[in-house]
Coordinates of C-alpha atoms in Angstrom, one line a residue:
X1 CA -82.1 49.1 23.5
X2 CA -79.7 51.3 20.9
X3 CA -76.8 49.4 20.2
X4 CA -73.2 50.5 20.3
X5 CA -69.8 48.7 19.6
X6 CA -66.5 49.0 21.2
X7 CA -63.6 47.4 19.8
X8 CA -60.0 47.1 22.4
X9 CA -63.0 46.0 24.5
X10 CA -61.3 44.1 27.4
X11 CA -58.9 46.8 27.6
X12 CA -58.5 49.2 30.3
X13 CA -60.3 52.2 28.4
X14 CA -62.5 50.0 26.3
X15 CA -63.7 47.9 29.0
X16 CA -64.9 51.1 30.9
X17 CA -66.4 52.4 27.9
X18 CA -68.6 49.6 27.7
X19 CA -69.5 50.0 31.1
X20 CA -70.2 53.9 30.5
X21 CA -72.4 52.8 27.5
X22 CA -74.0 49.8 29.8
X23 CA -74.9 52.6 32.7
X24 CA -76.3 54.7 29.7
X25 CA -78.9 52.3 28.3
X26 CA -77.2 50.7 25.6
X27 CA -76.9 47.2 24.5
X28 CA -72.9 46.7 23.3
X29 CA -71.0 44.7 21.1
X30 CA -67.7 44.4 22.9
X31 CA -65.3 43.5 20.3
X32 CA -61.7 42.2 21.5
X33 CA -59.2 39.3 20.0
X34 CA -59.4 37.9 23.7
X35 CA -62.6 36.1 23.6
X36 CA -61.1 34.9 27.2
X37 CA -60.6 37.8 28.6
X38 CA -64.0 39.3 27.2
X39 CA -65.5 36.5 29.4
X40 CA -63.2 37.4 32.6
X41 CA -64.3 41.2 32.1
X42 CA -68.0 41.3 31.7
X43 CA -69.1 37.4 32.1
X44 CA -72.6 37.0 31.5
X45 CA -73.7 40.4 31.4
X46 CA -76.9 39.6 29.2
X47 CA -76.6 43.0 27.4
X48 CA -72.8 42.7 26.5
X49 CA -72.4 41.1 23.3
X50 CA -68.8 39.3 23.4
X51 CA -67.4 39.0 19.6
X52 CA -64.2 38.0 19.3
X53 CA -62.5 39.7 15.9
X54 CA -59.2 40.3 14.7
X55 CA -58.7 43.8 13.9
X56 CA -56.0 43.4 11.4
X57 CA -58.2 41.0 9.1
X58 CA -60.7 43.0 7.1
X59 CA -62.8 39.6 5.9
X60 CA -63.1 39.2 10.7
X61 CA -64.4 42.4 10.5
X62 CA -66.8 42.2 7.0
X63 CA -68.2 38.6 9.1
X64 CA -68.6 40.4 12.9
X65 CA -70.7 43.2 11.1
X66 CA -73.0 41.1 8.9
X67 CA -73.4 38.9 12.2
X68 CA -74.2 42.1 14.2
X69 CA -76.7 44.0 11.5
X70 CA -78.2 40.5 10.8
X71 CA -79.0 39.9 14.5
X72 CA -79.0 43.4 16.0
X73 CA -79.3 45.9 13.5
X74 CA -77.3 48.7 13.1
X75 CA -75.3 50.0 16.2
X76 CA -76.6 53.9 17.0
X77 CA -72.3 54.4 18.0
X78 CA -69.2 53.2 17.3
X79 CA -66.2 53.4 19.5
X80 CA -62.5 53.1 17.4
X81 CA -60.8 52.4 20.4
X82 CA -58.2 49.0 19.9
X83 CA -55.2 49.9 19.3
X84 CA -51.6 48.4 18.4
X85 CA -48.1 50.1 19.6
X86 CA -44.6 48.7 18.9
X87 CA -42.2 50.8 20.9
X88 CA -38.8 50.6 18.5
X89 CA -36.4 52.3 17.1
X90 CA -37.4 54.6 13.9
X91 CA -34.4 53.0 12.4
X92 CA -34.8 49.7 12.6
X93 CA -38.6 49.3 12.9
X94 CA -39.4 46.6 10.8
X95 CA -42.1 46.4 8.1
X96 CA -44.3 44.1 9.5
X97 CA -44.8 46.4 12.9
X98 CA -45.6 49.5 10.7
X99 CA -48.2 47.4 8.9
X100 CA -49.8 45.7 11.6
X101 CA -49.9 49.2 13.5
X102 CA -51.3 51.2 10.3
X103 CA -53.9 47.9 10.1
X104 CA -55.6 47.8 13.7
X105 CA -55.0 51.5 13.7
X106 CA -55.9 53.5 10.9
X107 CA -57.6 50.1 8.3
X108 CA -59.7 49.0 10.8
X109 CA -61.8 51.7 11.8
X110 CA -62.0 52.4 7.9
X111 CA -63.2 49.4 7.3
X112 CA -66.2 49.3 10.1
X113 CA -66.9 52.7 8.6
X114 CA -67.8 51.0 5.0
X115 CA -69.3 47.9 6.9
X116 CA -71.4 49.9 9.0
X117 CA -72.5 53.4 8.0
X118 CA -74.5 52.4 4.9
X119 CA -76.8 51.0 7.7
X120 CA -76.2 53.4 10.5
X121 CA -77.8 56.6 8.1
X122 CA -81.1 55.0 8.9
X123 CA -80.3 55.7 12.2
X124 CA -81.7 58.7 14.3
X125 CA -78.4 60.2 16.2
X126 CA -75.8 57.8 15.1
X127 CA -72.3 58.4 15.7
X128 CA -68.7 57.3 15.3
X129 CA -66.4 58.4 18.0
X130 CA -62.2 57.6 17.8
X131 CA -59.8 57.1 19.8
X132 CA -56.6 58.6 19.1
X133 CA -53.5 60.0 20.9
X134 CA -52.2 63.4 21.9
X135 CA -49.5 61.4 20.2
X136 CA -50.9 62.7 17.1
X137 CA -50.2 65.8 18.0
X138 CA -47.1 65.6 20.2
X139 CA -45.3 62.6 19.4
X140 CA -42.6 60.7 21.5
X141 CA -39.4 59.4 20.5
X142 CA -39.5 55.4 19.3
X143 CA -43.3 55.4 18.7
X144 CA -43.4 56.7 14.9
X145 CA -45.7 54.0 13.4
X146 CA -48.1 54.6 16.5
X147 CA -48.1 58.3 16.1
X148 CA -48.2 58.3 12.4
X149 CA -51.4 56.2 12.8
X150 CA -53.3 58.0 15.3
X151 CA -53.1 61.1 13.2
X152 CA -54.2 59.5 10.2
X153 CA -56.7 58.9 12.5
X154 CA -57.1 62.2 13.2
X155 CA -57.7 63.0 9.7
X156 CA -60.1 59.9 8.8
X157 CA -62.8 61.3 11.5
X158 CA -62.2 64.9 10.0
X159 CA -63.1 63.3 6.3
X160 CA -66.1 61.1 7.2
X161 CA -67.5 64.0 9.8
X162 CA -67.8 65.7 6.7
X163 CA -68.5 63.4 3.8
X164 CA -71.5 62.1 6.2
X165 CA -72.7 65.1 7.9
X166 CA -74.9 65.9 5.6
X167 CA -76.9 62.6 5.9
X168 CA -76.9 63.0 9.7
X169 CA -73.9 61.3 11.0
X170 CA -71.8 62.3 13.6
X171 CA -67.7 61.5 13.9
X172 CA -65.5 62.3 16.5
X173 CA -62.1 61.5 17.9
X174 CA -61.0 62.2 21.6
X175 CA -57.7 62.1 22.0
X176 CA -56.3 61.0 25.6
X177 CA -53.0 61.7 27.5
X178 CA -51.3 59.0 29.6
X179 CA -54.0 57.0 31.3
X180 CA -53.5 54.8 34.4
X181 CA -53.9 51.5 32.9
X182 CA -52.1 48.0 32.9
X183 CA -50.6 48.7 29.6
X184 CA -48.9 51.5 31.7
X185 CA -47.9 49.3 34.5
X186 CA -44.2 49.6 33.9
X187 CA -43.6 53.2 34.2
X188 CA -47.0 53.6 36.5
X189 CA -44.8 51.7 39.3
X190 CA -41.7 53.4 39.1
X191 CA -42.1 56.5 41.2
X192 CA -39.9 58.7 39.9
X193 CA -40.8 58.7 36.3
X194 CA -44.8 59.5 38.1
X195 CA -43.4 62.3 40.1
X196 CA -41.7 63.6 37.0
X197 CA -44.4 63.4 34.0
X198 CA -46.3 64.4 36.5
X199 CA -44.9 68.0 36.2
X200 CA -46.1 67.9 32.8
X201 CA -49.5 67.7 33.8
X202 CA -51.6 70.9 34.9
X203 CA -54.3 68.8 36.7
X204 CA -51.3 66.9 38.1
X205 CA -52.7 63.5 38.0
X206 CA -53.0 61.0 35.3
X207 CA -56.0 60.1 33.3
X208 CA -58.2 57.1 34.7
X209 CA -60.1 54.7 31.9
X210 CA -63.1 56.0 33.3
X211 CA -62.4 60.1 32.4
X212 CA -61.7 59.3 28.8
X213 CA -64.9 56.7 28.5
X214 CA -66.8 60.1 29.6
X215 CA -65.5 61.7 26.7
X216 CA -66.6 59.3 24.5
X217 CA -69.6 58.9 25.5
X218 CA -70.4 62.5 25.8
X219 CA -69.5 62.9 22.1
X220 CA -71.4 60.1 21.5
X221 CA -74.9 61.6 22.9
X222 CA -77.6 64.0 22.0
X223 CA -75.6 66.4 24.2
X224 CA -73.0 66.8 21.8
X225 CA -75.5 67.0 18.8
X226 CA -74.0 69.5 16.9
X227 CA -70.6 68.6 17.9
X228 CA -68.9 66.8 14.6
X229 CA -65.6 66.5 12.9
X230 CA -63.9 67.7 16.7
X231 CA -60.9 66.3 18.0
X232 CA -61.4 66.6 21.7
X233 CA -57.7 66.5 24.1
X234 CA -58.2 64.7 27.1
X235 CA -55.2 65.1 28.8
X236 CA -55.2 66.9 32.1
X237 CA -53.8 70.1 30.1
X238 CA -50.3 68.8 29.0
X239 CA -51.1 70.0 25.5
X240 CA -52.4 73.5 26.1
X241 CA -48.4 74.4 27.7
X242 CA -46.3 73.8 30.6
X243 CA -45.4 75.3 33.9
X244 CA -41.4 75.4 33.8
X245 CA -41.7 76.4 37.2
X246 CA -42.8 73.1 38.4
X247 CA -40.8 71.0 35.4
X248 CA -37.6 72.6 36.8
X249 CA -38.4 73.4 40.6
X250 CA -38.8 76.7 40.7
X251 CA -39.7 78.5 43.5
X252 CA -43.4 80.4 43.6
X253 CA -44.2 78.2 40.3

């Protein structure tokens, strides 16, 4: 079986991703700092590979990848999907948030990148897809370290698409809008912040883990071939413009 490895994988968009890439033919490397929850999530799912890493230690990542290229080979995809995100003011943000963020963020996906693609050239079809934010695009108040990251992001997947495209590797980034997951729990149960952002959103519903791990895997396959160096928005249509009929009730909006 090709192999592919998803980091944030207990997560509510990582975990589906490995479930997209499971339903694809793939044997994955789920990589999470919850080796607990990794068990909870897939248990003994013989073609899950549970590796528990953390992403803000460059020596946990240099030891998961020799373990996986010594005992798997190279992975035909990799998924850049954990993520860290202090919400806090710009102001008094303190250093150690910005460089945990800019590490699981931004460092980490480097660093698989200079682990892994050596290996992955010899690899018919191989591919790197991240995950960002429309946050690097459209950013919200109190999340500057997070949306600063995400679009370095942005432009990491834009460098290696084209420092590597020549040798056959893909890169990608998708970029997803609010998604109905537990790390949205808060504002998911409050029904009026839903009925507002809502208004923000053309396909007027929120993303589920299972639209983005689509994404990713489409960008990921032979369908998307000649498809590198793309950021792809996968956000209902909040970023292409608004309806100010429907943000401010007006009528035959």
């Amino acid at each position: 079986l090709p192999l592919a490895l998803v980091t944030g994988a207990a997560g509510g968009i990582g975990s589906a991703t490995v479930r997209r890439f499971l339903n694809g033919g793939f044997l994955v490397a789920a990589v999470d700092r919850d080796a607990a929850r990794l068990r909870e999530v897939f248990g003994e799912n013989p073609d899950v590979l549970p590796l528990e890493v953390d992403l803000d230690s460059t020596e946990a990542i240099h030891q998961a990848c020799a373990t996986i290229l010594e005992t798997h080979g190279a992975p035909r995809t990799v998924v850049n999907n954990a993520a860290a995100w202090y919400y806090t003011d710009s102001t008094v943000a303190a250093p150690e948030q910005w460089r945990h963020t800019l590490s699981v963020n931004v460092v980490a996906p480097a660093a698989l990148a200079w682990e892994l693609i050596p290996a992955m050239l010899c690899v018919p079809g191989a591919s790197i897809v991240n995950v960002s934010s429309r946050n690097a695009f459209s950013s919200s108040p109190r999340s500057a370290a997070y949306d600063a990251s995400k679009a370095a992001l942005v432009a990491l997947t834009r460098t290696l698409a084209v420092e590597f495209g020549p040798r056959g590797l893909r890169v990608n980034a998708v970029c997803p809008g609010v998604v109905d997951t537990a790390a949205n729990s808060r504002e998911m149960a409050d029904p009026e912040w839903v009925a507002n952002y809502l208004k923000l959103i053309p396909l007027d519903r929120f993303a589920k883990s299972e639209d983005i791990a689509n994404a990713i895997f489409f960008l990921a396959s032979e369908e998307a071939a000649f498809i590198t160096g793309h950021t792809l928005m996968v956000d209902g249509g909040q970023s292409s413009g608004q309806n100010f009929g429907r943000i401010f009730d007006m009528k035959n909006s």
